[in-house]
Amino acid sequence: DILLAQPDIEGTQRQAVLLFEKTGDQTALGFVARMLLTKAAQDKKGQLFKKADVFLRQCFKLVEDSGKEPKDELLLCRIELVIHWFLNQSKGTVYWEQFESDLTFIIKNPRYAQDAIWLFYLGVAHYNQHKFVEAEACFQTLRSRNLPWEIRQKIRALYIGDKSEPQVFEGKIYSGAQDHRFVFSAELENDILVRRGDLPGRPDEVKHFKIGFSFYGPLAVDRQFSLQG
């Protein structure tokens, strides 16, 4: 908290950049990026997220220009910036390819390989790029893990695709195996599971819905659904 309350954050950023330019050590860059991101996530203010974004872009350019690879802490900050700024607030343009690439790299590290949240967001990234087979592989792995129901069932993101806010789809509900209900989206050419009790009405009735993501995978939810409640 003392570090986050520093009035001269710009000076701290400059010191971190100078240290990297002198030593090539990315630790200070990652530390300052984490400070900026933590403050932005706490206050949920766009201008603070923007500051974190600008500094992270500077960090990645510095590292790239030096011929080095970015360390995990910088990658994790860039991943979490997307999650907090865009996905949690369901607004803004997401560069899915970069998000997917960062997550893929992080998951290859044994330290993070078993972390369910990164695998979840990798599945979300795949699905938003219409890589449905790859997305299902991620969600299938998550479904096979012995995670508490409260964690598994929570919807943590909404489908945005190439837009800047959650998209609304339309389709008709049909019954599948084991009394499961699905809705087919002609736009995505894909079937989406409907949770029990959601989207009530006649089977032949056209439904308008958003797509939410839990650890179970993509789910059709009411068009008025919001992560903010």
CSV table of C-alpha atoms in Angstrom, one decimal:
chain,number,residue,atom,x,y,z
A,1,ASP,CA,0.0,0.0,0.0
A,2,ILE,CA,2.9,2.4,0.7
A,3,LEU,CA,4.3,1.7,-2.7
A,4,LEU,CA,0.9,2.2,-4.4
A,5,ALA,CA,0.5,5.5,-2.6
A,6,GLN,CA,3.8,7.0,-4.0
A,7,PRO,CA,3.1,10.4,-5.4
A,8,ASP,CA,6.0,10.3,-7.9
A,9,ILE,CA,5.0,7.2,-9.9
A,10,GLU,CA,6.4,8.8,-13.1
A,11,GLY,CA,9.8,9.1,-11.3
A,12,THR,CA,9.6,5.5,-10.3
A,13,GLN,CA,8.8,4.5,-13.9
A,14,ARG,CA,11.9,6.5,-15.2
A,15,GLN,CA,14.1,4.8,-12.6
A,16,ALA,CA,12.9,1.3,-13.7
A,17,VAL,CA,13.6,2.2,-17.3
A,18,LEU,CA,17.1,3.5,-16.5
A,19,LEU,CA,17.9,0.4,-14.5
A,20,PHE,CA,16.9,-1.8,-17.4
A,21,GLU,CA,18.9,0.2,-19.8
A,22,LYS,CA,22.0,-0.1,-17.6
A,23,THR,CA,21.7,-3.7,-16.5
A,24,GLY,CA,19.2,-5.5,-18.8
A,25,ASP,CA,17.3,-6.6,-15.7
A,26,GLN,CA,13.5,-6.6,-16.2
A,27,THR,CA,12.6,-7.0,-12.5
A,28,ALA,CA,12.0,-3.3,-11.9
A,29,LEU,CA,9.9,-2.9,-15.0
A,30,GLY,CA,7.7,-5.8,-13.9
A,31,PHE,CA,7.5,-4.4,-10.4
A,32,VAL,CA,6.4,-1.0,-11.6
A,33,ALA,CA,3.9,-2.4,-14.1
A,34,ARG,CA,2.4,-4.5,-11.3
A,35,MET,CA,2.0,-1.4,-9.2
A,36,LEU,CA,0.2,0.5,-11.9
A,37,LEU,CA,-2.0,-2.5,-12.8
A,38,THR,CA,-2.9,-3.1,-9.1
A,39,LYS,CA,-3.9,0.5,-8.6
A,40,ALA,CA,-6.0,0.5,-11.8
A,41,ALA,CA,-7.8,-2.8,-10.9
A,42,GLN,CA,-8.6,-1.4,-7.4
A,43,ASP,CA,-10.0,1.9,-8.6
A,44,LYS,CA,-11.5,0.5,-11.9
A,45,LYS,CA,-10.7,3.8,-13.7
A,46,GLY,CA,-10.0,3.9,-17.4
A,47,GLN,CA,-7.3,6.5,-17.1
A,48,LEU,CA,-5.3,4.4,-14.7
A,49,PHE,CA,-5.6,1.3,-17.0
A,50,LYS,CA,-4.4,3.6,-19.8
A,51,LYS,CA,-1.4,4.6,-17.8
A,52,ALA,CA,-0.6,0.9,-17.1
A,53,ASP,CA,-1.1,0.1,-20.8
A,54,VAL,CA,1.2,2.9,-22.0
A,55,PHE,CA,4.0,1.8,-19.5
A,56,LEU,CA,3.6,-1.8,-20.5
A,57,ARG,CA,3.9,-0.9,-24.2
A,58,GLN,CA,7.1,1.0,-23.4
A,59,CYS,CA,8.5,-2.0,-21.5
A,60,PHE,CA,7.8,-4.5,-24.3
A,61,LYS,CA,9.4,-2.1,-26.8
A,62,LEU,CA,12.5,-1.6,-24.6
A,63,VAL,CA,12.8,-5.4,-24.2
A,64,GLU,CA,12.3,-6.1,-27.8
A,65,ASP,CA,14.7,-3.4,-29.0
A,66,SER,CA,17.4,-4.9,-26.6
A,67,GLY,CA,17.0,-8.3,-28.3
A,68,LYS,CA,15.7,-10.0,-25.1
A,69,GLU,CA,12.5,-12.0,-24.4
A,70,PRO,CA,10.0,-10.5,-22.0
A,71,LYS,CA,10.0,-12.1,-18.5
A,72,ASP,CA,6.9,-13.8,-17.1
A,73,GLU,CA,6.0,-10.9,-14.9
A,74,LEU,CA,5.6,-8.5,-17.8
A,75,LEU,CA,3.6,-11.1,-19.8
A,76,LEU,CA,1.3,-11.7,-16.8
A,77,CYS,CA,0.8,-8.0,-16.4
A,78,ARG,CA,-0.2,-7.7,-20.0
A,79,ILE,CA,-2.6,-10.7,-19.7
A,80,GLU,CA,-4.2,-9.3,-16.5
A,81,LEU,CA,-4.5,-5.8,-18.0
A,82,VAL,CA,-6.8,-7.4,-20.7
A,83,ILE,CA,-8.8,-9.3,-18.1
A,84,HIS,CA,-9.3,-6.3,-15.7
A,85,TRP,CA,-9.7,-3.5,-18.3
A,86,PHE,CA,-11.6,-5.3,-21.1
A,87,LEU,CA,-13.0,-8.7,-20.1
A,88,ASN,CA,-14.2,-7.9,-16.6
A,89,GLN,CA,-15.8,-4.7,-17.7
A,90,SER,CA,-17.1,-6.2,-21.0
A,91,LYS,CA,-15.9,-3.3,-23.2
A,92,GLY,CA,-13.1,-2.4,-25.4
A,93,THR,CA,-11.3,-4.0,-28.4
A,94,VAL,CA,-9.3,-7.1,-27.4
A,95,TYR,CA,-6.3,-8.1,-29.5
A,96,TRP,CA,-7.1,-11.8,-29.1
A,97,GLU,CA,-4.0,-13.1,-31.0
A,98,GLN,CA,-1.6,-11.4,-28.6
A,99,PHE,CA,-3.7,-12.4,-25.6
A,100,GLU,CA,-3.7,-16.0,-26.8
A,101,SER,CA,0.0,-16.0,-27.5
A,102,ASP,CA,0.8,-14.6,-24.0
A,103,LEU,CA,-1.3,-17.2,-22.3
A,104,THR,CA,0.1,-20.0,-24.4
A,105,PHE,CA,3.6,-19.0,-23.4
A,106,ILE,CA,2.8,-18.6,-19.7
A,107,ILE,CA,1.0,-22.1,-19.5
A,108,LYS,CA,4.2,-23.7,-20.9
A,109,ASN,CA,6.0,-22.7,-17.8
A,110,PRO,CA,5.6,-25.5,-15.2
A,111,ARG,CA,5.0,-22.9,-12.5
A,112,TYR,CA,1.7,-21.9,-14.2
A,113,ALA,CA,0.8,-25.0,-16.1
A,114,GLN,CA,-1.8,-26.2,-13.5
A,115,ASP,CA,-3.3,-22.7,-12.9
A,116,ALA,CA,-6.9,-23.1,-14.0
A,117,ILE,CA,-7.6,-19.4,-14.5
A,118,TRP,CA,-5.0,-19.1,-17.3
A,119,LEU,CA,-6.3,-22.2,-19.1
A,120,PHE,CA,-9.8,-20.7,-18.8
A,121,TYR,CA,-8.8,-17.4,-20.4
A,122,LEU,CA,-6.9,-19.3,-23.1
A,123,GLY,CA,-10.2,-21.1,-23.9
A,124,VAL,CA,-12.0,-17.8,-24.0
A,125,ALA,CA,-9.3,-16.4,-26.4
A,126,HIS,CA,-9.7,-19.4,-28.7
A,127,TYR,CA,-13.5,-19.2,-28.7
A,128,ASN,CA,-13.5,-15.5,-29.5
A,129,GLN,CA,-11.4,-16.3,-32.6
A,130,HIS,CA,-13.7,-19.1,-33.6
A,131,LYS,CA,-11.2,-21.7,-32.8
A,132,PHE,CA,-13.9,-23.9,-31.3
A,133,VAL,CA,-11.9,-27.2,-31.2
A,134,GLU,CA,-9.0,-25.6,-29.3
A,135,ALA,CA,-11.4,-23.9,-27.0
A,136,GLU,CA,-13.3,-27.1,-26.2
A,137,ALA,CA,-9.9,-28.8,-25.4
A,138,CYS,CA,-9.2,-26.2,-22.7
A,139,PHE,CA,-12.7,-26.4,-21.2
A,140,GLN,CA,-12.7,-30.2,-21.3
A,141,THR,CA,-9.5,-30.1,-19.2
A,142,LEU,CA,-11.1,-27.7,-16.8
A,143,ARG,CA,-14.2,-29.9,-16.5
A,144,SER,CA,-12.1,-32.9,-15.7
A,145,ARG,CA,-10.5,-31.1,-12.7
A,146,ASN,CA,-11.9,-31.5,-9.3
A,147,LEU,CA,-12.8,-27.9,-8.7
A,148,PRO,CA,-15.5,-26.6,-6.3
A,149,TRP,CA,-18.9,-26.0,-7.9
A,150,GLU,CA,-18.9,-22.3,-6.9
A,151,ILE,CA,-15.7,-21.8,-8.9
A,152,ARG,CA,-16.8,-23.9,-11.9
A,153,GLN,CA,-20.2,-22.3,-12.4
A,154,LYS,CA,-19.3,-18.6,-12.2
A,155,ILE,CA,-19.5,-16.7,-15.5
A,156,ARG,CA,-16.3,-14.8,-15.8
A,157,ALA,CA,-16.4,-13.3,-19.3
A,158,LEU,CA,-18.7,-12.6,-22.2
A,159,TYR,CA,-18.2,-13.1,-25.9
A,160,ILE,CA,-16.9,-9.9,-27.6
A,161,GLY,CA,-15.3,-11.2,-30.7
A,162,ASP,CA,-14.0,-8.4,-33.0
A,163,LYS,CA,-16.5,-5.9,-31.5
A,164,SER,CA,-16.0,-3.6,-28.5
A,165,GLU,CA,-18.9,-4.9,-26.3
A,166,PRO,CA,-20.7,-8.2,-25.8
A,167,GLN,CA,-22.5,-9.4,-28.9
A,168,VAL,CA,-26.1,-10.5,-29.0
A,169,PHE,CA,-27.0,-13.6,-31.0
A,170,GLU,CA,-30.2,-15.2,-32.0
A,171,GLY,CA,-31.2,-18.9,-32.4
A,172,LYS,CA,-33.7,-21.6,-31.5
A,173,ILE,CA,-33.4,-23.9,-28.6
A,174,TYR,CA,-33.4,-27.6,-29.0
A,175,SER,CA,-33.1,-30.6,-26.7
A,176,GLY,CA,-30.0,-32.8,-26.7
A,177,ALA,CA,-28.9,-35.8,-24.8
A,178,GLN,CA,-29.4,-36.2,-21.0
A,179,ASP,CA,-32.1,-33.4,-21.1
A,180,HIS,CA,-29.5,-30.8,-22.0
A,181,ARG,CA,-30.8,-27.8,-23.9
A,182,PHE,CA,-28.8,-26.1,-26.6
A,183,VAL,CA,-29.2,-23.1,-28.9
A,184,PHE,CA,-27.8,-23.0,-32.4
A,185,SER,CA,-26.1,-19.8,-33.6
A,186,ALA,CA,-26.1,-19.6,-37.3
A,187,GLU,CA,-23.7,-16.7,-37.1
A,188,LEU,CA,-21.1,-18.7,-35.3
A,189,GLU,CA,-22.2,-22.0,-36.8
A,190,ASN,CA,-22.0,-23.5,-33.4
A,191,ASP,CA,-24.2,-25.0,-30.6
A,192,ILE,CA,-24.2,-23.4,-27.2
A,193,LEU,CA,-25.3,-25.0,-24.0
A,194,VAL,CA,-28.3,-23.4,-22.2
A,195,ARG,CA,-28.2,-23.8,-18.4
A,196,ARG,CA,-31.3,-25.3,-16.7
A,197,GLY,CA,-33.8,-22.5,-16.1
A,198,ASP,CA,-32.2,-20.0,-18.5
A,199,LEU,CA,-33.9,-18.7,-21.6
A,200,PRO,CA,-37.4,-20.1,-20.9
A,201,GLY,CA,-40.1,-20.4,-23.6
A,202,ARG,CA,-41.3,-22.6,-26.4
A,203,PRO,CA,-38.7,-24.7,-28.2
A,204,ASP,CA,-39.5,-23.2,-31.6
A,205,GLU,CA,-39.2,-19.6,-30.3
A,206,VAL,CA,-36.3,-17.5,-31.5
A,207,LYS,CA,-34.1,-16.4,-28.6
A,208,HIS,CA,-31.7,-13.5,-28.4
A,209,PHE,CA,-28.8,-14.2,-26.1
A,210,LYS,CA,-25.2,-13.4,-25.1
A,211,ILE,CA,-22.5,-16.0,-24.7
A,212,GLY,CA,-20.9,-16.2,-21.3
A,213,PHE,CA,-18.0,-18.3,-20.2
A,214,SER,CA,-17.6,-20.4,-17.1
A,215,PHE,CA,-15.1,-23.2,-16.4
A,216,TYR,CA,-17.7,-25.5,-18.0
A,217,GLY,CA,-17.3,-23.6,-21.3
A,218,PRO,CA,-19.5,-21.3,-23.4
A,219,LEU,CA,-23.1,-20.8,-22.1
A,220,ALA,CA,-26.1,-19.0,-23.7
A,221,VAL,CA,-27.3,-16.4,-21.2
A,222,ASP,CA,-30.1,-13.7,-21.3
A,223,ARG,CA,-29.3,-10.7,-23.5
A,224,GLN,CA,-29.6,-8.5,-20.5
A,225,PHE,CA,-27.0,-10.5,-18.6
A,226,SER,CA,-24.1,-8.4,-17.2
A,227,LEU,CA,-20.9,-9.5,-15.3
A,228,GLN,CA,-21.6,-6.5,-13.0
A,229,GLY,CA,-24.9,-8.0,-12.0
